[in-house]
Amino acid sequence: LKSIPQQIFGSLDDWIEFMSEVLFELARVIKSGGRAVLDLREVKLNGGIVCLDEVLYKMVEENFSRYWEPEGSLLQQQQ
């Protein structure tokens, strides 16, 4: 599993703030009914594992349901 690079995101809250901006911008530029695909990973953070797809789903449900509706999640087997 990869760690969130500290030089890019100092914390999960920084990542959430960044992704909020991304989701708003995608909602602006993708035509109505369009789709976006995001490649999200599990990351190590503060000694634990964070599933970024679960964090994003929660963000969409709580703040972006006006713009987005998650359709599903594909999981890749770790080798």
GROMACS .gro file of N, CA and C in nm:
model
  237
    1LEU      N    1   0.083  -0.119   0.000
    1LEU     CA    2   0.000   0.000   0.000
    1LEU      C    3   0.087   0.124   0.000
    2LYS      N    4   0.040   0.225  -0.064
    2LYS     CA    5   0.116   0.349  -0.073
    2LYS      C    6   0.074   0.444   0.040
    3SER      N    7   0.167   0.524   0.084
    3SER     CA    8   0.136   0.628   0.181
    3SER      C    9   0.099   0.756   0.105
    4ILE      N   10   0.014   0.838   0.165
    4ILE     CA   11  -0.016   0.967   0.104
    4ILE      C   12   0.111   1.051   0.111
    5PRO      N   13   0.164   1.096  -0.002
    5PRO     CA   14   0.286   1.176   0.003
    5PRO      C   15   0.265   1.304   0.084
    6GLN      N   16   0.345   1.322   0.186
    6GLN     CA   17   0.329   1.437   0.274
    6GLN      C   18   0.351   1.569   0.201
    7GLN      N   19   0.437   1.570   0.096
    7GLN     CA   20   0.461   1.694   0.025
    7GLN      C   21   0.339   1.737  -0.056
    8ILE      N   22   0.249   1.643  -0.085
    8ILE     CA   23   0.129   1.678  -0.161
    8ILE      C   24   0.012   1.704  -0.067
    9PHE      N   25  -0.014   1.610   0.024
    9PHE     CA   26  -0.125   1.623   0.119
    9PHE      C   27  -0.071   1.599   0.259
   10GLY      N   28  -0.077   1.698   0.342
   10GLY     CA   29  -0.026   1.686   0.478
   10GLY      C   30  -0.116   1.603   0.567
   11SER      N   31  -0.242   1.586   0.525
   11SER     CA   32  -0.338   1.512   0.608
   11SER      C   33  -0.454   1.465   0.521
   12LEU      N   34  -0.535   1.379   0.578
   12LEU     CA   35  -0.655   1.336   0.508
   12LEU      C   36  -0.748   1.455   0.483
   13ASP      N   37  -0.755   1.547   0.577
   13ASP     CA   38  -0.839   1.665   0.558
   13ASP      C   39  -0.793   1.747   0.438
   14ASP      N   40  -0.661   1.756   0.415
   14ASP     CA   41  -0.609   1.826   0.297
   14ASP      C   42  -0.655   1.755   0.170
   15TRP      N   43  -0.651   1.621   0.170
   15TRP     CA   44  -0.695   1.545   0.053
   15TRP      C   45  -0.843   1.567   0.029
   16ILE      N   46  -0.923   1.566   0.136
   16ILE     CA   47  -1.068   1.587   0.125
   16ILE      C   48  -1.097   1.725   0.067
   17GLU      N   49  -1.025   1.826   0.113
   17GLU     CA   50  -1.044   1.961   0.059
   17GLU      C   51  -1.009   1.966  -0.090
   18PHE      N   52  -0.898   1.904  -0.127
   18PHE     CA   53  -0.858   1.897  -0.268
   18PHE      C   54  -0.965   1.826  -0.351
   19MET      N   55  -1.013   1.710  -0.303
   19MET     CA   56  -1.112   1.635  -0.379
   19MET      C   57  -1.245   1.710  -0.388
   20SER      N   58  -1.277   1.791  -0.290
   20SER     CA   59  -1.398   1.875  -0.298
   20SER      C   60  -1.387   1.970  -0.416
   21GLU      N   61  -1.270   2.031  -0.431
   21GLU     CA   62  -1.247   2.120  -0.544
   21GLU      C   63  -1.254   2.043  -0.676
   22VAL      N   64  -1.197   1.923  -0.679
   22VAL     CA   65  -1.200   1.840  -0.800
   22VAL      C   66  -1.344   1.806  -0.837
   23LEU      N   67  -1.424   1.763  -0.739
   23LEU     CA   68  -1.563   1.725  -0.767
   23LEU      C   69  -1.645   1.842  -0.818
   24PHE      N   70  -1.626   1.962  -0.761
   24PHE     CA   71  -1.696   2.080  -0.811
   24PHE      C   72  -1.654   2.113  -0.954
   25GLU      N   73  -1.524   2.105  -0.982
   25GLU     CA   74  -1.477   2.136  -1.117
   25GLU      C   75  -1.526   2.033  -1.218
   26LEU      N   76  -1.525   1.905  -1.180
   26LEU     CA   77  -1.578   1.802  -1.270
   26LEU      C   78  -1.726   1.825  -1.297
   27ALA      N   79  -1.801   1.862  -1.194
   27ALA     CA   80  -1.945   1.889  -1.212
   27ALA      C   81  -1.965   2.006  -1.308
   28ARG      N   82  -1.874   2.100  -1.307
   28ARG     CA   83  -1.885   2.217  -1.395
   28ARG      C   84  -1.856   2.181  -1.540
   29VAL      N   85  -1.758   2.095  -1.566
   29VAL     CA   86  -1.714   2.073  -1.704
   29VAL      C   87  -1.773   1.950  -1.771
   30ILE      N   88  -1.828   1.857  -1.693
   30ILE     CA   89  -1.887   1.737  -1.753
   30ILE      C   90  -2.034   1.764  -1.782
   31LYS      N   91  -2.077   1.729  -1.902
   31LYS     CA   92  -2.216   1.758  -1.940
   31LYS      C   93  -2.313   1.682  -1.851
   32SER      N   94  -2.435   1.731  -1.843
   32SER     CA   95  -2.538   1.668  -1.762
   32SER      C   96  -2.555   1.522  -1.803
   33GLY      N   97  -2.556   1.433  -1.706
   33GLY     CA   98  -2.568   1.291  -1.733
   33GLY      C   99  -2.435   1.224  -1.762
   34GLY      N  100  -2.328   1.304  -1.767
   34GLY     CA  101  -2.196   1.249  -1.794
   34GLY      C  102  -2.140   1.175  -1.672
   35ARG      N  103  -2.028   1.110  -1.693
   35ARG     CA  104  -1.967   1.029  -1.587
   35ARG      C  105  -1.821   1.066  -1.568
   36ALA      N  106  -1.773   1.041  -1.448
   36ALA     CA  107  -1.631   1.056  -1.418
   36ALA      C  108  -1.585   0.927  -1.353
   37VAL      N  109  -1.464   0.886  -1.384
   37VAL     CA  110  -1.405   0.767  -1.324
   37VAL      C  111  -1.283   0.812  -1.245
   38LEU      N  112  -1.276   0.771  -1.120
   38LEU     CA  113  -1.164   0.807  -1.034
   38LEU      C  114  -1.093   0.681  -0.988
   39ASP      N  115  -0.963   0.682  -0.994
   39ASP     CA  116  -0.881   0.568  -0.950
   39ASP      C  117  -0.833   0.598  -0.808
   40LEU      N  118  -0.896   0.535  -0.712
   40LEU     CA  119  -0.865   0.560  -0.570
   40LEU      C  120  -0.805   0.436  -0.508
   41ARG      N  121  -0.719   0.456  -0.413
   41ARG     CA  122  -0.644   0.346  -0.352
   41ARG      C  123  -0.664   0.345  -0.202
   42GLU      N  124  -0.625   0.234  -0.144
   42GLU     CA  125  -0.608   0.230   0.001
   42GLU      C  126  -0.472   0.290   0.030
   43VAL      N  127  -0.463   0.371   0.132
   43VAL     CA  128  -0.336   0.433   0.168
   43VAL      C  129  -0.308   0.413   0.316
   44LYS      N  130  -0.181   0.415   0.349
   44LYS     CA  131  -0.140   0.411   0.489
   44LYS      C  132  -0.137   0.555   0.538
   45LEU      N  133  -0.198   0.577   0.653
   45LEU     CA  134  -0.200   0.712   0.711
   45LEU      C  135  -0.203   0.700   0.862
   46ASN      N  136  -0.106   0.759   0.926
   46ASN     CA  137  -0.097   0.758   1.073
   46ASN      C  138  -0.106   0.618   1.130
   47GLY      N  139  -0.037   0.524   1.067
   47GLY     CA  140  -0.031   0.388   1.116
   47GLY      C  141  -0.153   0.303   1.085
   48GLY      N  142  -0.249   0.358   1.013
   48GLY     CA  143  -0.369   0.282   0.977
   48GLY      C  144  -0.389   0.280   0.826
   49ILE      N  145  -0.492   0.213   0.783
   49ILE     CA  146  -0.528   0.204   0.641
   49ILE      C  147  -0.654   0.286   0.618
   50VAL      N  148  -0.651   0.371   0.517
   50VAL     CA  149  -0.767   0.452   0.480
   50VAL      C  150  -0.809   0.411   0.339
   51CYS      N  151  -0.935   0.375   0.323
   51CYS     CA  152  -0.991   0.342   0.192
   51CYS      C  153  -1.048   0.470   0.132
   52LEU      N  154  -0.976   0.528   0.039
   52LEU     CA  155  -1.016   0.657  -0.015
   52LEU      C  156  -1.149   0.651  -0.088
   53ASP      N  157  -1.184   0.535  -0.145
   53ASP     CA  158  -1.314   0.525  -0.211
   53ASP      C  159  -1.427   0.542  -0.110
   54GLU      N  160  -1.412   0.487   0.009
   54GLU     CA  161  -1.514   0.503   0.113
   54GLU      C  162  -1.525   0.647   0.159
   55VAL      N  163  -1.411   0.715   0.170
   55VAL     CA  164  -1.410   0.856   0.208
   55VAL      C  165  -1.483   0.938   0.102
   56LEU      N  166  -1.455   0.908  -0.026
   56LEU     CA  167  -1.518   0.983  -0.134
   56LEU      C  168  -1.668   0.957  -0.141
   57TYR      N  169  -1.709   0.832  -0.123
   57TYR     CA  170  -1.853   0.801  -0.122
   57TYR      C  171  -1.923   0.885  -0.015
   58LYS      N  172  -1.864   0.891   0.104
   58LYS     CA  173  -1.924   0.968   0.213
   58LYS      C  174  -1.930   1.116   0.176
   59MET      N  175  -1.824   1.168   0.115
   59MET     CA  176  -1.823   1.308   0.072
   59MET      C  177  -1.937   1.335  -0.025
   60VAL      N  178  -1.954   1.246  -0.123
   60VAL     CA  179  -2.059   1.265  -0.224
   60VAL      C  180  -2.197   1.261  -0.157
   61GLU      N  181  -2.219   1.163  -0.072
   61GLU     CA  182  -2.350   1.153  -0.004
   61GLU      C  183  -2.381   1.277   0.078
   62GLU      N  184  -2.282   1.329   0.148
   62GLU     CA  185  -2.305   1.440   0.240
   62GLU      C  186  -2.304   1.577   0.173
   63ASN      N  187  -2.225   1.594   0.067
   63ASN     CA  188  -2.204   1.728   0.014
   63ASN      C  189  -2.225   1.745  -0.136
   64PHE      N  190  -2.223   1.637  -0.212
   64PHE     CA  191  -2.224   1.651  -0.357
   64PHE      C  192  -2.335   1.573  -0.426
   65SER      N  193  -2.435   1.528  -0.352
   65SER     CA  194  -2.540   1.446  -0.413
   65SER      C  195  -2.619   1.525  -0.518
   66ARG      N  196  -2.612   1.656  -0.511
   66ARG     CA  197  -2.679   1.739  -0.613
   66ARG      C  198  -2.612   1.721  -0.750
   67TYR      N  199  -2.483   1.691  -0.748
   67TYR     CA  200  -2.405   1.681  -0.871
   67TYR      C  201  -2.371   1.538  -0.911
   68TRP      N  202  -2.351   1.450  -0.812
   68TRP     CA  203  -2.296   1.318  -0.838
   68TRP      C  204  -2.376   1.208  -0.770
   69GLU      N  205  -2.377   1.093  -0.834
   69GLU     CA  206  -2.436   0.973  -0.775
   69GLU      C  207  -2.340   0.857  -0.802
   70PRO      N  208  -2.277   0.805  -0.697
   70PRO     CA  209  -2.185   0.693  -0.720
   70PRO      C  210  -2.258   0.575  -0.782
   71GLU      N  211  -2.198   0.517  -0.885
   71GLU     CA  212  -2.260   0.403  -0.953
   71GLU      C  213  -2.199   0.271  -0.910
   72GLY      N  214  -2.078   0.274  -0.858
   72GLY     CA  215  -2.016   0.149  -0.819
   72GLY      C  216  -1.869   0.167  -0.793
   73SER      N  217  -1.810   0.057  -0.754
   73SER     CA  218  -1.668   0.057  -0.722
   73SER      C  219  -1.608  -0.075  -0.771
   74LEU      N  220  -1.497  -0.066  -0.840
   74LEU     CA  221  -1.424  -0.185  -0.884
   74LEU      C  222  -1.303  -0.199  -0.795
   75LEU      N  223  -1.281  -0.318  -0.745
   75LEU     CA  224  -1.168  -0.342  -0.657
   75LEU      C  225  -1.063  -0.426  -0.729
   76GLN      N  226  -0.940  -0.384  -0.717
   76GLN     CA  227  -0.830  -0.457  -0.777
   76GLN      C  228  -0.764  -0.542  -0.669
   77GLN      N  229  -0.740  -0.669  -0.700
   77GLN     CA  230  -0.673  -0.758  -0.606
   77GLN      C  231  -0.529  -0.717  -0.590
   78GLN      N  232  -0.482  -0.708  -0.466
   78GLN     CA  233  -0.340  -0.682  -0.439
   78GLN      C  234  -0.261  -0.809  -0.466
   79GLN      N  235  -0.149  -0.798  -0.532
   79GLN     CA  236  -0.068  -0.915  -0.563
   79GLN      C  237   0.054  -0.921  -0.475
   0.00000   0.00000   0.00000
